[in-house]
CSV table of C-alpha atoms and ligand atoms in Angstrom, one decimal:
chain,number,residue,atom,x,y,z
R,1013,MET,CA,15.5,-16.6,-25.7
R,1014,ALA,CA,15.8,-15.6,-21.9
R,1015,SER,CA,16.9,-12.3,-21.9
R,1016,SER,CA,19.6,-13.4,-19.0
R,1017,LYS,CA,21.3,-15.4,-21.9
R,1018,ARG,CA,24.1,-14.0,-23.8
R,1019,GLY,CA,25.4,-15.4,-27.3
R,1020,ALA,CA,27.6,-18.5,-27.4
R,1021,PHE,CA,31.1,-18.0,-29.1
R,1022,ILE,CA,31.8,-21.2,-31.1
R,1023,VAL,CA,35.1,-22.0,-33.0
R,1024,ILE,CA,36.2,-24.4,-35.4
R,1025,GLU,CA,39.5,-25.5,-35.9
R,1026,GLY,CA,41.6,-27.9,-37.7
R,1027,LEU,CA,44.1,-28.2,-40.3
R,1028,ASP,CA,44.3,-26.5,-43.7
R,1029,LYS,CA,41.7,-28.8,-46.2
R,1030,SER,CA,39.8,-30.3,-42.6
R,1031,GLY,CA,36.5,-28.6,-43.7
R,1032,LYS,CA,36.6,-26.0,-41.6
R,1033,THR,CA,34.9,-23.2,-44.1
R,1034,THR,CA,32.3,-25.9,-45.1
R,1035,GLN,CA,31.0,-27.0,-41.7
R,1036,ALA,CA,31.2,-23.4,-40.4
R,1037,SER,CA,29.2,-22.2,-43.4
R,1038,ILE,CA,26.5,-25.1,-43.0
R,1039,LEU,CA,26.5,-24.1,-39.3
R,1040,HIS,CA,25.9,-20.9,-40.0
R,1041,ASP,CA,23.0,-21.6,-42.6
R,1042,ARG,CA,21.6,-24.1,-39.9
R,1043,LEU,CA,21.5,-21.5,-36.9
R,1044,GLN,CA,20.2,-19.1,-39.4
R,1045,ASP,CA,17.1,-21.2,-40.7
R,1046,GLN,CA,16.4,-21.5,-37.1
R,1047,ARG,CA,16.0,-17.7,-36.6
R,1048,ASP,CA,14.3,-17.4,-40.0
R,1049,ALA,CA,11.6,-20.4,-38.6
R,1050,GLY,CA,10.2,-17.3,-36.1
R,1051,ALA,CA,11.6,-19.0,-33.1
R,1052,THR,CA,13.2,-17.0,-30.5
R,1053,ALA,CA,16.6,-18.0,-32.1
R,1054,PRO,CA,19.7,-15.5,-31.4
R,1055,LYS,CA,21.1,-13.8,-34.2
R,1056,VAL,CA,24.5,-15.6,-35.9
R,1057,VAL,CA,27.4,-14.0,-37.2
R,1058,LYS,CA,30.6,-16.0,-39.1
R,1059,LEU,CA,34.2,-14.5,-38.8
R,1060,HIS,CA,36.9,-16.0,-40.4
R,1061,PHE,CA,40.7,-15.4,-39.2
R,1062,PRO,CA,42.9,-14.4,-40.7
R,1063,ASP,CA,40.5,-11.4,-41.6
R,1064,ARG,CA,42.3,-10.2,-44.6
R,1065,THR,CA,39.9,-7.4,-45.2
R,1066,THR,CA,41.9,-5.2,-42.6
R,1067,ALA,CA,45.4,-3.2,-42.9
R,1068,ILE,CA,46.8,-6.1,-40.9
R,1069,GLY,CA,45.2,-8.8,-42.6
R,1070,LYS,CA,46.6,-7.5,-45.8
R,1071,MET,CA,50.1,-7.8,-44.3
R,1072,ILE,CA,49.4,-11.1,-43.0
R,1073,GLU,CA,47.9,-12.1,-46.8
R,1074,ALA,CA,50.7,-11.0,-48.4
R,1075,TYR,CA,52.8,-13.2,-46.0
R,1076,LEU,CA,50.6,-16.0,-46.8
R,1077,HIS,CA,51.3,-15.6,-50.4
R,1078,SER,CA,55.3,-15.3,-50.1
R,1079,GLU,CA,55.0,-11.8,-51.3
R,1080,SER,CA,56.7,-10.6,-47.9
R,1081,GLU,CA,59.1,-12.3,-45.5
R,1082,LEU,CA,58.8,-11.6,-42.0
R,1083,ASP,CA,60.3,-12.6,-38.6
R,1084,ASP,CA,58.5,-15.7,-37.3
R,1085,ARG,CA,57.5,-13.6,-34.1
R,1086,ALA,CA,57.0,-10.7,-36.1
R,1087,ILE,CA,53.9,-12.6,-37.9
R,1088,HIS,CA,52.6,-14.2,-34.8
R,1089,LEU,CA,51.8,-11.1,-33.5
R,1090,LEU,CA,50.6,-9.9,-36.5
R,1091,PHE,CA,47.9,-12.9,-36.1
R,1092,SER,CA,47.2,-12.2,-33.2
R,1093,ALA,CA,46.6,-8.5,-33.6
R,1094,ASN,CA,44.3,-8.8,-36.3
R,1095,ARG,CA,42.1,-11.1,-33.6
R,1096,TRP,CA,42.4,-8.1,-30.8
R,1097,GLU,CA,41.2,-5.7,-34.1
R,1098,LEU,CA,38.0,-8.0,-33.9
R,1099,ALA,CA,38.1,-8.6,-30.0
R,1100,SER,CA,35.6,-5.9,-28.9
R,1101,THR,CA,33.6,-6.4,-32.0
R,1102,ILE,CA,33.0,-10.1,-30.7
R,1103,SER,CA,32.3,-9.2,-27.2
R,1104,ALA,CA,29.7,-6.6,-28.2
R,1105,HIS,CA,27.6,-9.4,-30.5
R,1106,LEU,CA,27.7,-11.8,-27.8
R,1107,ALA,CA,26.5,-9.2,-25.0
R,1108,GLN,CA,23.8,-8.8,-27.3
R,1109,GLY,CA,22.6,-12.1,-27.4
R,1110,THR,CA,24.2,-12.9,-30.8
R,1111,THR,CA,26.0,-16.3,-31.9
R,1112,VAL,CA,29.3,-15.7,-33.1
R,1113,LEU,CA,30.9,-18.3,-35.3
R,1114,ALA,CA,34.8,-18.0,-36.0
R,1115,ASP,CA,36.4,-20.2,-38.3
R,1116,ARG,CA,40.1,-20.5,-36.8
R,1117,TYR,CA,40.9,-18.6,-33.6
R,1118,SER,CA,43.8,-18.4,-31.2
R,1119,PHE,CA,44.4,-22.5,-31.1
R,1120,SER,CA,45.6,-21.7,-35.1
R,1121,GLY,CA,47.6,-18.9,-34.0
R,1122,ILE,CA,49.6,-21.4,-31.2
R,1123,ALA,CA,49.6,-24.2,-33.2
R,1124,TYR,CA,51.4,-22.6,-36.8
R,1125,SER,CA,54.0,-20.8,-34.6
R,1126,VAL,CA,54.7,-23.6,-32.0
R,1127,ARG,CA,55.2,-25.9,-35.4
R,1128,LYS,CA,58.3,-23.3,-36.2
R,1129,GLY,CA,60.0,-24.0,-33.2
R,1130,LEU,CA,59.0,-20.5,-31.0
R,1131,PRO,CA,58.1,-21.6,-27.4
R,1132,TYR,CA,54.5,-22.6,-26.5
R,1133,GLU,CA,54.2,-20.1,-23.6
R,1134,TRP,CA,55.2,-17.1,-25.6
R,1135,CYS,CA,53.2,-18.1,-28.3
R,1136,ARG,CA,49.9,-18.2,-25.9
R,1137,ALA,CA,50.8,-14.9,-24.3
R,1138,PRO,CA,49.4,-12.2,-26.8
R,1139,GLU,CA,46.0,-14.3,-26.9
R,1140,VAL,CA,45.2,-14.1,-23.1
R,1141,GLY,CA,42.5,-12.2,-22.9
R,1142,LEU,CA,40.9,-12.3,-25.7
R,1143,PRO,CA,36.7,-13.3,-25.8
R,1144,ALA,CA,37.1,-16.8,-24.6
R,1145,PRO,CA,35.1,-19.6,-26.8
R,1146,ASP,CA,32.4,-21.6,-25.3
R,1147,LEU,CA,33.1,-24.2,-27.7
R,1148,THR,CA,35.9,-25.3,-29.9
R,1149,LEU,CA,34.9,-28.0,-32.5
R,1150,PHE,CA,38.3,-29.3,-33.4
R,1151,LEU,CA,37.9,-31.0,-37.3
R,1152,ASN,CA,40.2,-34.2,-36.9
R,1153,ILE,CA,41.6,-35.3,-40.1
R,1154,SER,CA,45.0,-37.1,-40.7
R,1155,PRO,CA,47.4,-34.5,-42.5
R,1156,GLU,CA,47.8,-37.4,-45.1
R,1157,VAL,CA,44.0,-37.5,-45.8
R,1158,ALA,CA,43.9,-33.9,-45.9
R,1159,ALA,CA,46.4,-33.7,-48.7
R,1160,THR,CA,44.2,-35.9,-50.9
R,1161,ARG,CA,41.4,-33.4,-50.7
R,1162,GLY,CA,41.8,-31.1,-54.0
R,1163,GLY,CA,45.3,-30.5,-53.4
R,1164,TYR,CA,46.5,-27.9,-51.1
R,1165,GLY,CA,47.1,-24.3,-53.2
R,1166,LEU,CA,50.1,-22.0,-53.3
R,1167,GLU,CA,49.7,-20.6,-49.3
R,1168,ARG,CA,52.6,-21.0,-47.4
R,1169,TYR,CA,51.7,-23.5,-44.8
R,1170,GLU,CA,50.2,-25.8,-47.4
R,1171,LYS,CA,52.0,-28.5,-47.4
R,1172,GLU,CA,52.0,-31.9,-46.1
R,1173,GLU,CA,55.3,-31.9,-43.8
R,1174,VAL,CA,54.1,-28.7,-42.2
R,1175,GLN,CA,50.7,-29.8,-41.3
R,1176,LYS,CA,51.8,-32.8,-39.8
R,1177,GLY,CA,53.6,-30.6,-37.3
R,1178,VAL,CA,50.5,-28.1,-36.8
R,1179,ARG,CA,48.7,-31.3,-36.0
R,1180,GLN,CA,51.0,-32.6,-33.3
R,1181,VAL,CA,50.5,-29.1,-31.7
R,1182,PHE,CA,46.8,-29.1,-31.9
R,1183,ASP,CA,46.8,-32.3,-30.4
R,1184,GLN,CA,48.9,-30.9,-27.2
R,1185,ILE,CA,46.4,-27.9,-27.3
R,1186,GLY,CA,43.5,-30.0,-27.1
R,1187,ARG,CA,44.7,-32.2,-24.7
R,1188,ALA,CA,45.5,-29.2,-22.6
R,1189,VAL,CA,41.8,-27.3,-22.6
R,1190,GLN,CA,40.6,-31.0,-21.9
R,1191,GLU,CA,42.5,-31.1,-18.7
R,1192,HIS,CA,42.2,-27.9,-17.2
R,1193,GLY,CA,38.6,-28.3,-18.1
R,1194,GLU,CA,36.2,-25.3,-19.4
R,1195,LYS,CA,37.1,-22.4,-17.2
R,1196,GLY,CA,38.7,-19.6,-19.6
R,1197,GLU,CA,39.0,-21.8,-22.0
R,1198,GLY,CA,35.7,-23.5,-23.2
R,1199,LYS,CA,35.0,-26.8,-24.1
R,1200,TRP,CA,37.2,-28.7,-27.0
R,1201,VAL,CA,35.1,-31.5,-29.1
R,1202,GLU,CA,37.2,-33.5,-31.5
R,1203,ILE,CA,34.7,-34.0,-34.6
R,1204,ASP,CA,36.0,-37.1,-37.0
R,1205,ALA,CA,36.4,-34.8,-40.0
R,1206,GLY,CA,37.3,-38.0,-42.4
R,1207,LYS,CA,33.7,-38.7,-42.4
R,1208,THR,CA,31.3,-37.3,-45.1
R,1209,LYS,CA,30.4,-33.9,-44.9
R,1210,GLU,CA,26.7,-34.7,-44.2
R,1211,GLU,CA,27.9,-37.0,-41.3
R,1212,VAL,CA,30.4,-34.4,-40.0
R,1213,ALA,CA,27.8,-31.3,-40.3
R,1214,GLU,CA,25.6,-33.8,-38.2
R,1215,ASP,CA,27.9,-34.3,-35.6
R,1216,VAL,CA,29.0,-30.5,-35.3
R,1217,TRP,CA,25.2,-30.1,-34.9
R,1218,ASN,CA,24.7,-32.4,-31.8
R,1219,ALA,CA,27.9,-30.3,-30.3
R,1220,VAL,CA,26.5,-27.1,-30.9
R,1221,GLU,CA,23.0,-27.5,-30.4
R,1222,PRO,CA,22.8,-27.1,-26.6
R,1223,LEU,CA,24.2,-23.7,-27.3
R,1224,ALA,CA,22.2,-22.7,-30.0
R,1225,SER,CA,19.8,-20.6,-27.9
R,1226,GLY,CA,22.5,-19.0,-26.1
R,1227,VAL,CA,24.2,-19.7,-22.7
R,1228,GLN,CA,24.4,-18.2,-19.5
R,1229,GLY,CA,26.8,-16.3,-17.5
R,1230,SER,CA,29.5,-13.4,-18.4
R,1231,ILE,CA,32.1,-13.6,-21.3
R,1232,SER,CA,35.2,-14.7,-20.0
R,1233,GLY,CA,38.6,-13.8,-21.4
R,1234,LEU,CA,40.9,-16.6,-22.9
R,1235,TRP,CA,43.4,-18.6,-20.3
R,1236,GLU,CA,42.2,-15.8,-17.7
I,2101,DGP,P1,42.7,-20.1,-43.7
I,2101,DGP,O1,42.5,-18.6,-44.3
I,2101,DGP,O2,41.9,-20.5,-42.6
I,2101,DGP,O3,43.1,-20.6,-45.2
I,2101,DGP,O4,44.4,-19.4,-43.1
I,2101,DGP,C1,45.5,-19.2,-44.0
I,2101,DGP,C2,46.3,-19.9,-43.4
I,2101,DGP,O5,47.2,-19.4,-42.3
I,2101,DGP,C3,46.2,-21.3,-43.0
I,2101,DGP,O6,47.7,-22.0,-43.7
I,2101,DGP,C4,46.6,-21.4,-41.8
I,2101,DGP,C5,47.4,-20.1,-41.2
I,2101,DGP,N1,46.8,-19.4,-40.1
I,2101,DGP,C6,45.5,-19.3,-39.6
I,2101,DGP,N2,45.5,-18.3,-38.4
I,2101,DGP,C7,47.0,-18.3,-38.4
I,2101,DGP,C8,47.8,-17.8,-36.9
I,2101,DGP,O7,46.8,-17.2,-36.4
I,2101,DGP,N3,48.9,-17.7,-37.1
I,2101,DGP,C9,49.5,-18.7,-38.1
I,2101,DGP,N4,51.1,-18.4,-38.0
I,2101,DGP,N5,49.2,-19.1,-39.0
I,2101,DGP,C10,47.8,-19.1,-39.2
């Protein structure tokens, strides 16, 4: 890896049951294999948001399990704070040349809360300035197909009508990111997540490979 390169920040987004966690794991292993092969490939770390291990993450988990009720704005800010808790860790990894994979990020934050009726700009505001992804892979699946994948669990948002609304907001975010270009938001690539696991993994890899050895330039703040 050239010393001027920093690590790439890659985000995987999508509805519940779109295969994000599976694909993040396959991608992580593939990047790790590259490194194990002795090449000068970057280190790689994988994160999942919400990170349920922190004090804030535990409050989020209680909410998702319907063990607590919170005002829509309060839970929105907790999800955002949960990302801010890890912001400096993400930036440090990237600066050290480590590739960072995140299973969900700010786009989920906006999509799930706008679906509840909160204003888009209000939802976006607390995300501004977080480390900006270089690439967001949106695993695109219809809410109907997602609902057939092993069924939903018991968590708060795992209902087809909720997912339909979330999907609409994701579409709006994707269009906005694609229209604004890459500055401060990174690139948004839609992946057809209705294909087989192996096919999706291949499409994911094709999008990620150009960034797999690191990227040039400093880390920007999201929407800055
Ligand atoms: P997951 O651990 O990826 O299954 O996510 C748990 C649930 O939380 C899932 O239904 C999506 C939702 N979620 C993830 N991130 C956010 C966020 O930032 N805000 C809100 N409101 N919901 C989120």
